[in-house]
CSV table of C-alpha atoms in Angstrom, one decimal:
chain,number,residue,atom,x,y,z
A,24,UNK,CA,0.0,0.0,0.0
A,25,UNK,CA,2.8,2.4,1.0
A,26,UNK,CA,4.8,1.4,-2.0
A,27,UNK,CA,1.9,2.1,-4.3
A,28,UNK,CA,1.3,5.6,-2.8
A,29,UNK,CA,5.1,6.4,-3.0
A,30,UNK,CA,5.1,5.3,-6.6
A,31,UNK,CA,2.2,7.5,-7.4
A,32,UNK,CA,3.9,10.5,-5.7
A,33,UNK,CA,7.1,9.8,-7.7
A,34,UNK,CA,5.0,9.5,-10.9
A,35,UNK,CA,3.3,12.9,-10.2
A,36,UNK,CA,6.7,14.5,-9.5
A,37,UNK,CA,8.1,13.1,-12.7
A,38,UNK,CA,5.1,14.3,-14.6
A,39,UNK,CA,5.5,17.9,-13.3
A,40,UNK,CA,9.2,17.7,-13.8
A,41,UNK,CA,8.7,16.8,-17.5
A,42,UNK,CA,6.1,19.6,-17.9
A,43,UNK,CA,8.6,22.0,-16.3
A,44,UNK,CA,11.3,21.0,-18.6
A,45,UNK,CA,9.0,21.3,-21.6
A,46,UNK,CA,7.9,24.8,-20.5
A,47,UNK,CA,11.5,25.9,-19.9
A,48,UNK,CA,12.6,24.5,-23.3
A,49,UNK,CA,9.8,26.4,-25.0
A,50,UNK,CA,10.6,29.6,-23.2
A,51,UNK,CA,14.3,29.1,-24.2
A,52,UNK,CA,13.3,28.6,-27.8
A,53,UNK,CA,11.1,31.8,-27.7
A,54,UNK,CA,13.9,33.8,-26.1
A,55,UNK,CA,16.5,32.6,-28.6
A,56,UNK,CA,14.0,33.3,-31.5
A,57,UNK,CA,13.3,36.8,-30.2
A,58,UNK,CA,17.0,37.4,-29.8
A,59,UNK,CA,17.6,36.3,-33.4
A,60,UNK,CA,14.8,38.5,-34.7
A,61,UNK,CA,16.1,41.5,-32.8
A,62,UNK,CA,19.7,41.0,-34.0
A,63,UNK,CA,18.5,40.5,-37.6
A,64,UNK,CA,16.4,43.7,-37.3
A,65,UNK,CA,19.3,45.8,-36.0
A,66,UNK,CA,21.7,44.5,-38.7
A,67,UNK,CA,19.1,45.1,-41.3
A,68,UNK,CA,18.6,48.7,-40.2
A,69,UNK,CA,22.3,49.3,-40.6
A,70,UNK,CA,22.5,47.8,-44.0
A,71,UNK,CA,19.3,49.5,-45.2
A,72,UNK,CA,20.2,53.1,-44.1
A,73,UNK,CA,22.3,53.8,-47.3
A,74,UNK,CA,19.4,52.7,-49.5
A,75,UNK,CA,17.0,55.4,-48.2
A,76,UNK,CA,16.7,58.1,-50.8
A,77,UNK,CA,16.3,61.8,-50.1
A,78,UNK,CA,13.2,63.7,-51.2
A,79,UNK,CA,11.9,67.1,-50.5
A,80,UNK,CA,14.0,69.7,-48.6
A,81,UNK,CA,14.8,70.3,-44.9
A,82,UNK,CA,14.1,73.4,-42.9
A,83,UNK,CA,15.5,74.4,-39.6
A,84,UNK,CA,12.6,74.4,-37.1
A,85,UNK,CA,13.3,75.1,-33.4
A,86,UNK,CA,15.7,72.4,-32.3
A,87,UNK,CA,15.6,70.1,-35.4
A,88,UNK,CA,15.2,69.7,-39.1
A,89,UNK,CA,11.7,69.2,-40.7
A,90,UNK,CA,11.5,67.7,-44.1
A,91,UNK,CA,8.9,69.1,-46.6
A,92,UNK,CA,7.8,68.2,-50.1
A,93,UNK,CA,6.9,71.2,-52.2
A,94,UNK,CA,5.2,70.4,-55.5
A,95,UNK,CA,3.3,72.1,-58.2
A,96,UNK,CA,4.7,75.6,-57.8
A,97,UNK,CA,3.2,78.1,-60.3
A,98,UNK,CA,2.2,81.7,-60.8
A,99,UNK,CA,-1.2,82.4,-59.3
A,100,UNK,CA,-1.7,79.0,-57.8
A,101,UNK,CA,-3.3,78.6,-54.4
A,102,UNK,CA,-1.4,76.5,-51.9
A,103,UNK,CA,-2.6,73.3,-50.1
A,104,UNK,CA,-0.6,72.4,-46.9
A,105,UNK,CA,-1.0,68.7,-46.4
A,106,UNK,CA,-0.7,67.1,-42.9
A,107,UNK,CA,-0.3,63.4,-42.1
A,108,UNK,CA,-2.0,60.8,-39.9
A,109,UNK,CA,-0.4,59.4,-36.8
A,110,UNK,CA,2.6,57.2,-37.3
A,111,UNK,CA,2.8,57.3,-41.1
A,112,UNK,CA,6.4,56.4,-41.9
A,113,UNK,CA,6.8,58.7,-44.9
A,114,UNK,CA,4.1,61.3,-45.4
A,115,UNK,CA,5.8,62.7,-48.4
A,116,UNK,CA,5.7,59.3,-50.2
A,117,UNK,CA,2.4,58.1,-48.7
A,118,UNK,CA,0.5,61.1,-50.2
A,119,UNK,CA,2.0,60.6,-53.7
A,120,UNK,CA,-1.3,59.7,-55.5
A,121,UNK,CA,-3.1,62.7,-54.0
A,122,UNK,CA,-0.2,65.1,-54.5
A,123,UNK,CA,0.1,64.1,-58.2
A,124,UNK,CA,-3.6,64.9,-58.7
A,125,UNK,CA,-3.7,68.2,-56.8
A,126,UNK,CA,-0.4,69.7,-58.1
A,127,UNK,CA,-2.0,70.1,-61.5
A,128,UNK,CA,-3.9,73.1,-60.1
A,129,UNK,CA,-2.4,73.8,-56.7
A,130,UNK,CA,1.0,74.2,-55.1
A,131,UNK,CA,1.1,71.3,-52.6
A,132,UNK,CA,3.3,71.4,-49.5
A,133,UNK,CA,3.6,68.1,-47.5
A,134,UNK,CA,5.0,68.7,-44.0
A,135,UNK,CA,6.7,65.8,-42.2
A,136,UNK,CA,6.6,66.4,-38.4
A,137,UNK,CA,9.5,65.5,-36.2
A,138,UNK,CA,10.0,61.7,-36.2
A,139,UNK,CA,8.3,61.2,-39.5
A,140,UNK,CA,9.8,60.6,-42.9
A,141,UNK,CA,13.1,62.3,-43.3
A,142,UNK,CA,12.6,64.8,-40.4
A,143,UNK,CA,14.8,64.7,-37.4
A,144,UNK,CA,14.0,64.0,-33.7
A,145,UNK,CA,13.1,66.8,-31.3
A,146,UNK,CA,13.2,67.4,-27.5
A,147,UNK,CA,10.0,69.4,-27.7
A,148,UNK,CA,7.0,67.6,-26.2
A,149,UNK,CA,4.6,66.4,-28.9
A,150,UNK,CA,1.7,68.5,-27.6
A,151,UNK,CA,-1.0,69.8,-29.9
A,152,UNK,CA,0.2,73.4,-29.4
A,153,UNK,CA,3.8,72.5,-30.2
A,154,UNK,CA,2.8,70.5,-33.3
A,155,UNK,CA,0.7,73.5,-34.5
A,156,UNK,CA,3.5,76.0,-33.7
A,157,UNK,CA,6.0,73.9,-35.8
A,158,UNK,CA,3.6,73.8,-38.7
A,159,UNK,CA,3.1,77.6,-38.5
A,160,UNK,CA,6.9,78.1,-38.4
A,161,UNK,CA,7.2,76.1,-41.6
A,162,UNK,CA,4.5,78.2,-43.3
A,163,UNK,CA,6.3,81.4,-42.2
A,164,UNK,CA,9.6,80.2,-43.7
A,165,UNK,CA,7.8,79.4,-46.9
A,166,UNK,CA,6.0,82.8,-46.8
A,167,UNK,CA,2.6,81.2,-47.0
A,168,UNK,CA,0.2,83.9,-45.8
A,169,UNK,CA,-3.0,82.2,-46.9
A,170,UNK,CA,-3.6,78.5,-47.8
A,171,UNK,CA,-5.9,75.6,-47.7
A,172,UNK,CA,-5.1,73.2,-44.9
A,173,UNK,CA,-5.7,69.5,-45.6
A,174,UNK,CA,-5.2,66.7,-43.1
A,175,UNK,CA,-5.6,63.0,-42.7
A,176,UNK,CA,-6.6,61.1,-39.6
A,177,UNK,CA,-5.2,62.6,-36.3
A,178,UNK,CA,-4.3,65.8,-38.2
A,179,UNK,CA,-8.0,66.7,-37.9
A,180,UNK,CA,-7.3,67.4,-34.2
A,181,UNK,CA,-4.2,69.5,-35.0
A,182,UNK,CA,-5.9,71.3,-37.8
A,183,UNK,CA,-8.8,72.2,-35.5
A,184,UNK,CA,-6.3,73.7,-33.1
A,185,UNK,CA,-4.5,75.5,-36.0
A,186,UNK,CA,-7.8,77.0,-37.2
A,187,UNK,CA,-8.3,78.5,-33.7
A,188,UNK,CA,-4.7,79.7,-33.2
A,189,UNK,CA,-4.1,81.1,-36.8
A,190,UNK,CA,-7.6,81.6,-38.4
A,191,UNK,CA,-6.4,84.5,-40.5
A,192,UNK,CA,-4.1,82.1,-42.5
A,193,UNK,CA,-6.7,79.6,-43.6
A,194,UNK,CA,-8.8,79.7,-46.7
A,195,UNK,CA,-10.4,76.4,-45.9
A,196,UNK,CA,-9.9,73.0,-44.2
A,197,UNK,CA,-10.2,69.7,-46.0
A,198,UNK,CA,-10.3,66.5,-43.9
A,199,UNK,CA,-9.5,63.0,-45.1
A,200,UNK,CA,-11.3,60.6,-42.7
A,201,UNK,CA,-10.1,62.9,-39.9
A,202,UNK,CA,-10.3,62.3,-36.1
A,203,UNK,CA,-13.0,64.3,-34.4
A,204,UNK,CA,-12.8,66.0,-31.0
A,205,UNK,CA,-15.8,64.0,-29.7
A,206,UNK,CA,-14.9,60.5,-30.9
A,207,UNK,CA,-14.3,57.7,-28.4
A,208,UNK,CA,-10.6,57.6,-27.4
A,209,UNK,CA,-9.4,54.0,-26.9
A,210,UNK,CA,-6.1,55.0,-25.3
A,211,UNK,CA,-2.5,54.5,-26.4
A,212,UNK,CA,-0.7,51.3,-25.5
A,213,UNK,CA,2.9,52.5,-25.7
A,214,UNK,CA,4.5,49.3,-24.4
A,215,UNK,CA,3.1,46.9,-26.9
A,216,UNK,CA,3.6,49.2,-29.9
A,217,UNK,CA,7.1,50.0,-29.0
A,218,UNK,CA,8.0,46.3,-28.4
A,219,UNK,CA,6.5,45.2,-31.7
A,220,UNK,CA,8.5,47.8,-33.6
A,221,UNK,CA,11.8,47.9,-31.6
A,222,UNK,CA,12.1,44.1,-31.2
A,223,UNK,CA,11.8,43.5,-35.0
A,224,UNK,CA,8.5,41.7,-34.8
A,225,UNK,CA,7.0,44.2,-37.3
A,226,UNK,CA,9.8,43.4,-39.7
A,227,UNK,CA,9.1,39.6,-39.3
A,228,UNK,CA,5.4,40.1,-39.9
A,229,UNK,CA,6.1,42.2,-43.0
A,230,UNK,CA,8.3,39.5,-44.4
A,231,UNK,CA,5.6,36.9,-43.9
A,232,UNK,CA,3.0,39.0,-45.6
A,233,UNK,CA,4.7,41.7,-47.7
A,234,UNK,CA,1.7,42.5,-49.8
A,235,UNK,CA,-0.3,43.5,-46.8
A,236,UNK,CA,1.8,46.6,-46.2
A,237,UNK,CA,2.0,47.7,-49.8
A,238,UNK,CA,0.0,50.5,-51.3
A,239,UNK,CA,-1.4,49.3,-54.7
A,240,UNK,CA,-1.6,52.8,-56.1
A,241,UNK,CA,2.2,53.3,-55.7
A,242,UNK,CA,5.0,51.7,-57.7
A,243,UNK,CA,7.4,49.1,-56.4
A,244,UNK,CA,10.2,51.6,-55.8
A,245,UNK,CA,8.1,53.9,-53.7
A,246,UNK,CA,6.6,51.0,-51.7
A,247,UNK,CA,10.2,49.8,-51.0
A,248,UNK,CA,11.2,53.3,-49.8
A,249,UNK,CA,8.2,53.4,-47.5
A,250,UNK,CA,9.1,49.9,-46.1
A,251,UNK,CA,12.6,51.1,-45.4
A,252,UNK,CA,11.3,54.2,-43.6
A,253,UNK,CA,8.7,52.2,-41.7
A,254,UNK,CA,11.5,50.0,-40.2
A,255,UNK,CA,13.7,53.1,-39.5
A,256,UNK,CA,11.1,55.3,-37.9
A,257,UNK,CA,9.0,52.7,-36.1
A,258,UNK,CA,8.8,53.3,-32.4
A,259,UNK,CA,11.0,56.4,-32.4
A,260,UNK,CA,10.9,58.8,-29.4
A,261,UNK,CA,9.1,61.7,-31.1
A,262,UNK,CA,6.2,59.5,-32.4
A,263,UNK,CA,5.9,57.6,-29.1
A,264,UNK,CA,5.7,60.9,-27.2
A,265,UNK,CA,3.1,62.2,-29.6
A,266,UNK,CA,1.0,59.1,-28.9
A,267,UNK,CA,1.4,59.7,-25.1
A,268,UNK,CA,0.2,63.3,-25.6
A,269,UNK,CA,-2.9,62.3,-27.7
A,270,UNK,CA,-5.2,62.1,-24.7
A,271,UNK,CA,-4.4,65.7,-23.8
A,272,UNK,CA,-4.7,66.7,-27.5
A,273,UNK,CA,-8.2,65.3,-27.7
A,274,UNK,CA,-9.2,67.0,-24.4
A,275,UNK,CA,-8.0,70.4,-25.9
A,276,UNK,CA,-9.9,69.7,-29.1
A,277,UNK,CA,-13.1,69.1,-27.1
A,278,UNK,CA,-13.1,72.7,-26.2
A,279,UNK,CA,-12.7,73.9,-29.8
A,280,UNK,CA,-14.8,74.2,-32.9
A,281,UNK,CA,-13.9,75.4,-36.4
A,282,UNK,CA,-14.5,79.1,-36.9
A,283,UNK,CA,-18.0,79.8,-38.3
A,284,UNK,CA,-16.7,81.5,-41.5
A,285,UNK,CA,-14.1,78.8,-42.3
A,286,UNK,CA,-15.1,76.6,-45.3
A,287,UNK,CA,-14.7,73.0,-44.2
A,288,UNK,CA,-14.9,69.9,-46.5
A,289,UNK,CA,-14.7,66.5,-44.9
A,290,UNK,CA,-14.3,63.1,-46.6
A,291,UNK,CA,-15.4,60.2,-44.5
A,292,UNK,CA,-15.1,56.4,-45.0
A,293,UNK,CA,-18.6,55.1,-45.9
A,294,UNK,CA,-20.1,52.6,-43.4
A,295,UNK,CA,-17.1,52.7,-41.0
A,296,UNK,CA,-17.6,49.8,-38.5
A,297,UNK,CA,-14.8,50.7,-36.1
A,298,UNK,CA,-16.4,53.9,-34.7
A,299,UNK,CA,-20.1,54.1,-34.0
A,300,UNK,CA,-21.8,57.1,-35.6
A,301,UNK,CA,-18.6,58.0,-37.6
A,302,UNK,CA,-20.6,60.0,-40.2
A,303,UNK,CA,-22.7,61.8,-37.6
A,304,UNK,CA,-19.5,62.8,-35.7
A,305,UNK,CA,-18.3,64.6,-38.8
A,306,UNK,CA,-21.7,66.1,-39.7
A,307,UNK,CA,-21.8,67.6,-36.2
A,308,UNK,CA,-18.4,69.3,-36.9
A,309,UNK,CA,-19.8,71.3,-39.8
A,310,UNK,CA,-23.4,72.0,-38.8
A,311,UNK,CA,-22.6,75.4,-37.3
A,312,UNK,CA,-20.5,76.6,-40.3
A,313,UNK,CA,-21.5,79.0,-43.1
A,314,UNK,CA,-20.0,76.6,-45.6
A,315,UNK,CA,-19.5,73.0,-44.6
A,316,UNK,CA,-19.9,69.7,-46.4
A,317,UNK,CA,-19.4,66.0,-45.6
A,318,UNK,CA,-18.8,63.5,-48.4
A,319,UNK,CA,-18.8,59.7,-47.8
A,320,UNK,CA,-16.4,57.7,-49.9
A,321,UNK,CA,-16.0,53.9,-50.3
A,322,UNK,CA,-12.6,52.7,-49.1
A,323,UNK,CA,-10.3,52.3,-46.1
A,324,UNK,CA,-9.1,54.9,-43.6
A,325,UNK,CA,-6.4,55.8,-46.2
A,326,UNK,CA,-8.8,57.2,-48.7
A,327,UNK,CA,-6.0,59.2,-50.4
A,328,UNK,CA,-4.6,55.9,-51.7
A,329,UNK,CA,-7.6,54.9,-53.7
A,330,UNK,CA,-9.8,58.0,-54.0
A,331,UNK,CA,-7.3,60.7,-54.9
A,332,UNK,CA,-9.1,61.6,-58.2
A,333,UNK,CA,-12.5,62.0,-56.5
A,334,UNK,CA,-10.9,64.0,-53.6
A,335,UNK,CA,-9.2,66.3,-56.1
A,336,UNK,CA,-12.5,66.8,-58.1
A,337,UNK,CA,-14.5,67.6,-55.0
A,338,UNK,CA,-11.8,70.0,-53.6
A,339,UNK,CA,-11.7,71.9,-56.9
A,340,UNK,CA,-15.5,72.2,-56.9
A,341,UNK,CA,-15.7,73.2,-53.3
A,342,UNK,CA,-13.2,76.0,-53.7
A,343,UNK,CA,-14.9,77.6,-56.6
Protein backbone atom coordinates (compact mmCIF):
# COMPACT_ATOMS: atom_id res chain seq x y z
CA UNK A 1 0.00 0.00 0.00
CA UNK A 2 2.78 2.43 1.05
CA UNK A 3 4.84 1.40 -1.96
CA UNK A 4 1.90 2.14 -4.27
CA UNK A 5 1.34 5.62 -2.75
CA UNK A 6 5.05 6.38 -2.97
CA UNK A 7 5.12 5.27 -6.59
CA UNK A 8 2.15 7.52 -7.37
CA UNK A 9 3.88 10.50 -5.72
CA UNK A 10 7.06 9.82 -7.66
CA UNK A 11 5.02 9.52 -10.86
CA UNK A 12 3.33 12.86 -10.22
CA UNK A 13 6.67 14.48 -9.46
CA UNK A 14 8.15 13.08 -12.68
CA UNK A 15 5.12 14.32 -14.63
CA UNK A 16 5.47 17.89 -13.32
CA UNK A 17 9.23 17.72 -13.79
CA UNK A 18 8.74 16.80 -17.45
CA UNK A 19 6.13 19.56 -17.87
CA UNK A 20 8.55 22.02 -16.28
CA UNK A 21 11.33 20.96 -18.64
CA UNK A 22 9.02 21.33 -21.65
CA UNK A 23 7.91 24.81 -20.53
CA UNK A 24 11.52 25.86 -19.85
CA UNK A 25 12.58 24.55 -23.26
CA UNK A 26 9.75 26.43 -25.00
CA UNK A 27 10.64 29.62 -23.16
CA UNK A 28 14.27 29.14 -24.15
CA UNK A 29 13.31 28.64 -27.79
CA UNK A 30 11.13 31.77 -27.72
CA UNK A 31 13.91 33.82 -26.09
CA UNK A 32 16.46 32.60 -28.65
CA UNK A 33 14.03 33.27 -31.50
CA UNK A 34 13.32 36.79 -30.21
CA UNK A 35 17.05 37.43 -29.80
CA UNK A 36 17.58 36.27 -33.38
CA UNK A 37 14.75 38.46 -34.69
CA UNK A 38 16.07 41.48 -32.77
CA UNK A 39 19.66 40.96 -33.96
CA UNK A 40 18.54 40.51 -37.57
CA UNK A 41 16.43 43.68 -37.27
CA UNK A 42 19.34 45.77 -35.97
CA UNK A 43 21.70 44.47 -38.65
CA UNK A 44 19.08 45.10 -41.34
CA UNK A 45 18.58 48.69 -40.17
CA UNK A 46 22.30 49.32 -40.56
CA UNK A 47 22.48 47.80 -44.04
CA UNK A 48 19.27 49.53 -45.18
CA UNK A 49 20.23 53.07 -44.11
CA UNK A 50 22.28 53.85 -47.28
CA UNK A 51 19.36 52.70 -49.46
CA UNK A 52 16.99 55.37 -48.16
CA UNK A 53 16.72 58.08 -50.82
CA UNK A 54 16.34 61.79 -50.09
CA UNK A 55 13.25 63.66 -51.24
CA UNK A 56 11.93 67.13 -50.49
CA UNK A 57 13.97 69.70 -48.60
CA UNK A 58 14.81 70.29 -44.94
CA UNK A 59 14.06 73.41 -42.93
CA UNK A 60 15.54 74.35 -39.55
CA UNK A 61 12.60 74.45 -37.14
CA UNK A 62 13.26 75.11 -33.44
CA UNK A 63 15.66 72.36 -32.29
CA UNK A 64 15.59 70.13 -35.37
CA UNK A 65 15.15 69.72 -39.11
CA UNK A 66 11.73 69.21 -40.68
CA UNK A 67 11.46 67.71 -44.15
CA UNK A 68 8.90 69.11 -46.56
CA UNK A 69 7.78 68.18 -50.06
CA UNK A 70 6.93 71.22 -52.18
CA UNK A 71 5.25 70.36 -55.50
CA UNK A 72 3.32 72.13 -58.24
CA UNK A 73 4.67 75.64 -57.82
CA UNK A 74 3.21 78.06 -60.33
CA UNK A 75 2.20 81.68 -60.84
CA UNK A 76 -1.17 82.45 -59.26
CA UNK A 77 -1.70 78.97 -57.82
CA UNK A 78 -3.33 78.56 -54.43
CA UNK A 79 -1.42 76.46 -51.90
CA UNK A 80 -2.55 73.33 -50.09
CA UNK A 81 -0.65 72.39 -46.93
CA UNK A 82 -0.99 68.66 -46.38
CA UNK A 83 -0.70 67.07 -42.91
CA UNK A 84 -0.27 63.38 -42.14
CA UNK A 85 -2.00 60.84 -39.93
CA UNK A 86 -0.39 59.41 -36.80
CA UNK A 87 2.63 57.16 -37.27
CA UNK A 88 2.81 57.34 -41.08
CA UNK A 89 6.41 56.40 -41.85
CA UNK A 90 6.79 58.69 -44.87
CA UNK A 91 4.07 61.32 -45.37
CA UNK A 92 5.85 62.70 -48.44
CA UNK A 93 5.66 59.33 -50.20
CA UNK A 94 2.38 58.13 -48.69
CA UNK A 95 0.51 61.10 -50.18
CA UNK A 96 1.97 60.56 -53.69
CA UNK A 97 -1.32 59.74 -55.50
CA UNK A 98 -3.09 62.75 -53.99
CA UNK A 99 -0.16 65.13 -54.53
CA UNK A 100 0.09 64.07 -58.18
CA UNK A 101 -3.57 64.91 -58.66
CA UNK A 102 -3.65 68.20 -56.76
CA UNK A 103 -0.40 69.67 -58.08
CA UNK A 104 -1.96 70.10 -61.53
CA UNK A 105 -3.89 73.08 -60.14
CA UNK A 106 -2.36 73.79 -56.73
CA UNK A 107 0.97 74.21 -55.06
CA UNK A 108 1.07 71.32 -52.57
CA UNK A 109 3.28 71.36 -49.47
CA UNK A 110 3.55 68.14 -47.45
CA UNK A 111 4.96 68.73 -43.96
CA UNK A 112 6.68 65.83 -42.22
CA UNK A 113 6.55 66.36 -38.43
CA UNK A 114 9.51 65.52 -36.22
CA UNK A 115 9.99 61.74 -36.15
CA UNK A 116 8.26 61.24 -39.51
CA UNK A 117 9.75 60.60 -42.94
CA UNK A 118 13.14 62.29 -43.26
CA UNK A 119 12.61 64.77 -40.42
CA UNK A 120 14.84 64.69 -37.36
CA UNK A 121 13.97 63.98 -33.74
CA UNK A 122 13.14 66.77 -31.27
CA UNK A 123 13.22 67.38 -27.54
CA UNK A 124 10.03 69.44 -27.71
CA UNK A 125 7.02 67.64 -26.17
CA UNK A 126 4.59 66.44 -28.86
CA UNK A 127 1.67 68.48 -27.58
CA UNK A 128 -0.99 69.76 -29.95
CA UNK A 129 0.15 73.35 -29.37
CA UNK A 130 3.77 72.50 -30.19
CA UNK A 131 2.79 70.54 -33.30
CA UNK A 132 0.73 73.52 -34.50
CA UNK A 133 3.51 75.99 -33.68
CA UNK A 134 5.95 73.94 -35.76
CA UNK A 135 3.56 73.80 -38.73
CA UNK A 136 3.11 77.56 -38.45
CA UNK A 137 6.88 78.09 -38.40
CA UNK A 138 7.20 76.11 -41.64
CA UNK A 139 4.51 78.22 -43.31
CA UNK A 140 6.30 81.38 -42.16
CA UNK A 141 9.59 80.22 -43.67
CA UNK A 142 7.81 79.39 -46.93
CA UNK A 143 6.03 82.78 -46.81
CA UNK A 144 2.59 81.18 -46.97
CA UNK A 145 0.23 83.90 -45.78
CA UNK A 146 -2.96 82.18 -46.92
CA UNK A 147 -3.58 78.54 -47.81
CA UNK A 148 -5.93 75.56 -47.74
CA UNK A 149 -5.11 73.22 -44.86
CA UNK A 150 -5.70 69.54 -45.61
CA UNK A 151 -5.18 66.73 -43.11
CA UNK A 152 -5.56 62.98 -42.71
CA UNK A 153 -6.65 61.13 -39.56
CA UNK A 154 -5.20 62.63 -36.33
CA UNK A 155 -4.29 65.80 -38.24
CA UNK A 156 -7.95 66.69 -37.92
CA UNK A 157 -7.27 67.41 -34.25
CA UNK A 158 -4.16 69.49 -34.95
CA UNK A 159 -5.91 71.31 -37.81
CA UNK A 160 -8.79 72.24 -35.51
CA UNK A 161 -6.27 73.73 -33.10
CA UNK A 162 -4.48 75.49 -35.98
CA UNK A 163 -7.76 77.01 -37.16
CA UNK A 164 -8.28 78.46 -33.68
CA UNK A 165 -4.70 79.71 -33.24
CA UNK A 166 -4.12 81.11 -36.76
CA UNK A 167 -7.57 81.58 -38.37
CA UNK A 168 -6.37 84.48 -40.53
CA UNK A 169 -4.10 82.12 -42.52
CA UNK A 170 -6.70 79.59 -43.60
CA UNK A 171 -8.83 79.73 -46.73
CA UNK A 172 -10.43 76.37 -45.94
CA UNK A 173 -9.90 73.04 -44.22
CA UNK A 174 -10.21 69.69 -45.99
CA UNK A 175 -10.26 66.53 -43.89
CA UNK A 176 -9.52 62.99 -45.07
CA UNK A 177 -11.26 60.61 -42.66
CA UNK A 178 -10.07 62.88 -39.87
CA UNK A 179 -10.25 62.30 -36.14
CA UNK A 180 -12.97 64.32 -34.42
CA UNK A 181 -12.82 65.95 -31.00
CA UNK A 182 -15.80 63.99 -29.69
CA UNK A 183 -14.92 60.51 -30.95
CA UNK A 184 -14.25 57.73 -28.39
CA UNK A 185 -10.56 57.61 -27.44
CA UNK A 186 -9.35 54.01 -26.93
CA UNK A 187 -6.08 55.04 -25.30
CA UNK A 188 -2.49 54.52 -26.38
CA UNK A 189 -0.66 51.28 -25.54
CA UNK A 190 2.90 52.53 -25.71
CA UNK A 191 4.52 49.34 -24.40
CA UNK A 192 3.05 46.92 -26.93
CA UNK A 193 3.55 49.20 -29.94
CA UNK A 194 7.15 49.97 -29.00
CA UNK A 195 7.98 46.31 -28.35
CA UNK A 196 6.55 45.15 -31.68
CA UNK A 197 8.53 47.77 -33.59
CA UNK A 198 11.80 47.86 -31.65
CA UNK A 199 12.09 44.07 -31.25
CA UNK A 200 11.83 43.49 -34.98
CA UNK A 201 8.45 41.74 -34.83
CA UNK A 202 6.98 44.22 -37.32
CA UNK A 203 9.79 43.36 -39.74
CA UNK A 204 9.10 39.64 -39.31
CA UNK A 205 5.37 40.13 -39.92
CA UNK A 206 6.10 42.23 -43.02
CA UNK A 207 8.35 39.49 -44.40
CA UNK A 208 5.63 36.88 -43.88
CA UNK A 209 3.01 39.02 -45.63
CA UNK A 210 4.75 41.74 -47.69
CA UNK A 211 1.69 42.51 -49.83
CA UNK A 212 -0.34 43.52 -46.76
CA UNK A 213 1.81 46.62 -46.20
CA UNK A 214 2.05 47.71 -49.83
CA UNK A 215 0.01 50.53 -51.35
CA UNK A 216 -1.39 49.34 -54.67
CA UNK A 217 -1.55 52.83 -56.13
CA UNK A 218 2.22 53.27 -55.66
CA UNK A 219 5.00 51.72 -57.73
CA UNK A 220 7.40 49.09 -56.38
CA UNK A 221 10.24 51.55 -55.78
CA UNK A 222 8.07 53.90 -53.69
CA UNK A 223 6.63 51.00 -51.71
CA UNK A 224 10.16 49.80 -50.96
CA UNK A 225 11.20 53.26 -49.76
CA UNK A 226 8.16 53.37 -47.49
CA UNK A 227 9.09 49.95 -46.12
CA UNK A 228 12.63 51.11 -45.35
CA UNK A 229 11.35 54.22 -43.58
CA UNK A 230 8.75 52.18 -41.68
CA UNK A 231 11.53 50.04 -40.25
CA UNK A 232 13.72 53.08 -39.52
CA UNK A 233 11.08 55.30 -37.93
CA UNK A 234 9.02 52.67 -36.12
CA UNK A 235 8.77 53.32 -32.39
CA UNK A 236 11.00 56.41 -32.40
CA UNK A 237 10.92 58.79 -29.44
CA UNK A 238 9.05 61.66 -31.12
CA UNK A 239 6.23 59.48 -32.44
CA UNK A 240 5.94 57.63 -29.11
CA UNK A 241 5.72 60.91 -27.22
CA UNK A 242 3.06 62.16 -29.62
CA UNK A 243 1.02 59.05 -28.86
CA UNK A 244 1.39 59.68 -25.13
CA UNK A 245 0.16 63.26 -25.61
CA UNK A 246 -2.92 62.31 -27.66
CA UNK A 247 -5.24 62.12 -24.65
CA UNK A 248 -4.45 65.74 -23.80
CA UNK A 249 -4.70 66.69 -27.49
CA UNK A 250 -8.23 65.28 -27.68
CA UNK A 251 -9.19 67.04 -24.44
CA UNK A 252 -8.04 70.36 -25.90
CA UNK A 253 -9.94 69.69 -29.14
CA UNK A 254 -13.11 69.05 -27.14
CA UNK A 255 -13.08 72.73 -26.18
CA UNK A 256 -12.74 73.91 -29.77
CA UNK A 257 -14.82 74.23 -32.93
CA UNK A 258 -13.93 75.39 -36.43
CA UNK A 259 -14.48 79.15 -36.93
CA UNK A 260 -17.97 79.80 -38.31
CA UNK A 261 -16.70 81.51 -41.47
CA UNK A 262 -14.09 78.84 -42.34
CA UNK A 263 -15.15 76.61 -45.27
CA UNK A 264 -14.74 72.95 -44.23
CA UNK A 265 -14.93 69.90 -46.51
CA UNK A 266 -14.73 66.48 -44.86
CA UNK A 267 -14.25 63.14 -46.63
CA UNK A 268 -15.41 60.20 -44.53
CA UNK A 269 -15.15 56.43 -45.01
CA UNK A 270 -18.59 55.07 -45.85
CA UNK A 271 -20.08 52.59 -43.35
CA UNK A 272 -17.10 52.71 -40.98
CA UNK A 273 -17.57 49.83 -38.55
CA UNK A 274 -14.76 50.75 -36.15
CA UNK A 275 -16.35 53.87 -34.66
CA UNK A 276 -20.09 54.06 -34.03
CA UNK A 277 -21.75 57.08 -35.65
CA UNK A 278 -18.61 58.02 -37.62
CA UNK A 279 -20.59 59.96 -40.24
CA UNK A 280 -22.66 61.76 -37.61
CA UNK A 281 -19.54 62.83 -35.70
CA UNK A 282 -18.30 64.62 -38.81
CA UNK A 283 -21.68 66.10 -39.67
CA UNK A 284 -21.76 67.62 -36.21
CA UNK A 285 -18.40 69.30 -36.87
CA UNK A 286 -19.78 71.31 -39.81
CA UNK A 287 -23.39 71.97 -38.78
CA UNK A 288 -22.62 75.44 -37.35
CA UNK A 289 -20.51 76.59 -40.31
CA UNK A 290 -21.48 79.04 -43.05
CA UNK A 291 -20.04 76.58 -45.58
CA UNK A 292 -19.53 72.97 -44.55
CA UNK A 293 -19.87 69.69 -46.41
CA UNK A 294 -19.37 65.99 -45.60
CA UNK A 295 -18.82 63.45 -48.39
CA UNK A 296 -18.85 59.69 -47.83
CA UNK A 297 -16.40 57.65 -49.91
CA UNK A 298 -15.97 53.91 -50.26
CA UNK A 299 -12.59 52.66 -49.10
CA UNK A 300 -10.32 52.28 -46.11
CA UNK A 301 -9.08 54.88 -43.63
CA UNK A 302 -6.38 55.78 -46.19
CA UNK A 303 -8.82 57.25 -48.71
CA UNK A 304 -6.02 59.19 -50.42
CA UNK A 305 -4.56 55.88 -51.65
CA UNK A 306 -7.65 54.89 -53.65
CA UNK A 307 -9.84 58.00 -53.97
CA UNK A 308 -7.31 60.70 -54.90
CA UNK A 309 -9.11 61.58 -58.15
CA UNK A 310 -12.50 61.99 -56.46
CA UNK A 311 -10.95 63.97 -53.62
CA UNK A 312 -9.22 66.25 -56.14
CA UNK A 313 -12.46 66.80 -58.07
CA UNK A 314 -14.45 67.63 -54.95
CA UNK A 315 -11.79 70.01 -53.61
CA UNK A 316 -11.72 71.94 -56.89
CA UNK A 317 -15.51 72.19 -56.93
CA UNK A 318 -15.73 73.18 -53.26
CA UNK A 319 -13.16 75.96 -53.66
CA UNK A 320 -14.87 77.63 -56.64
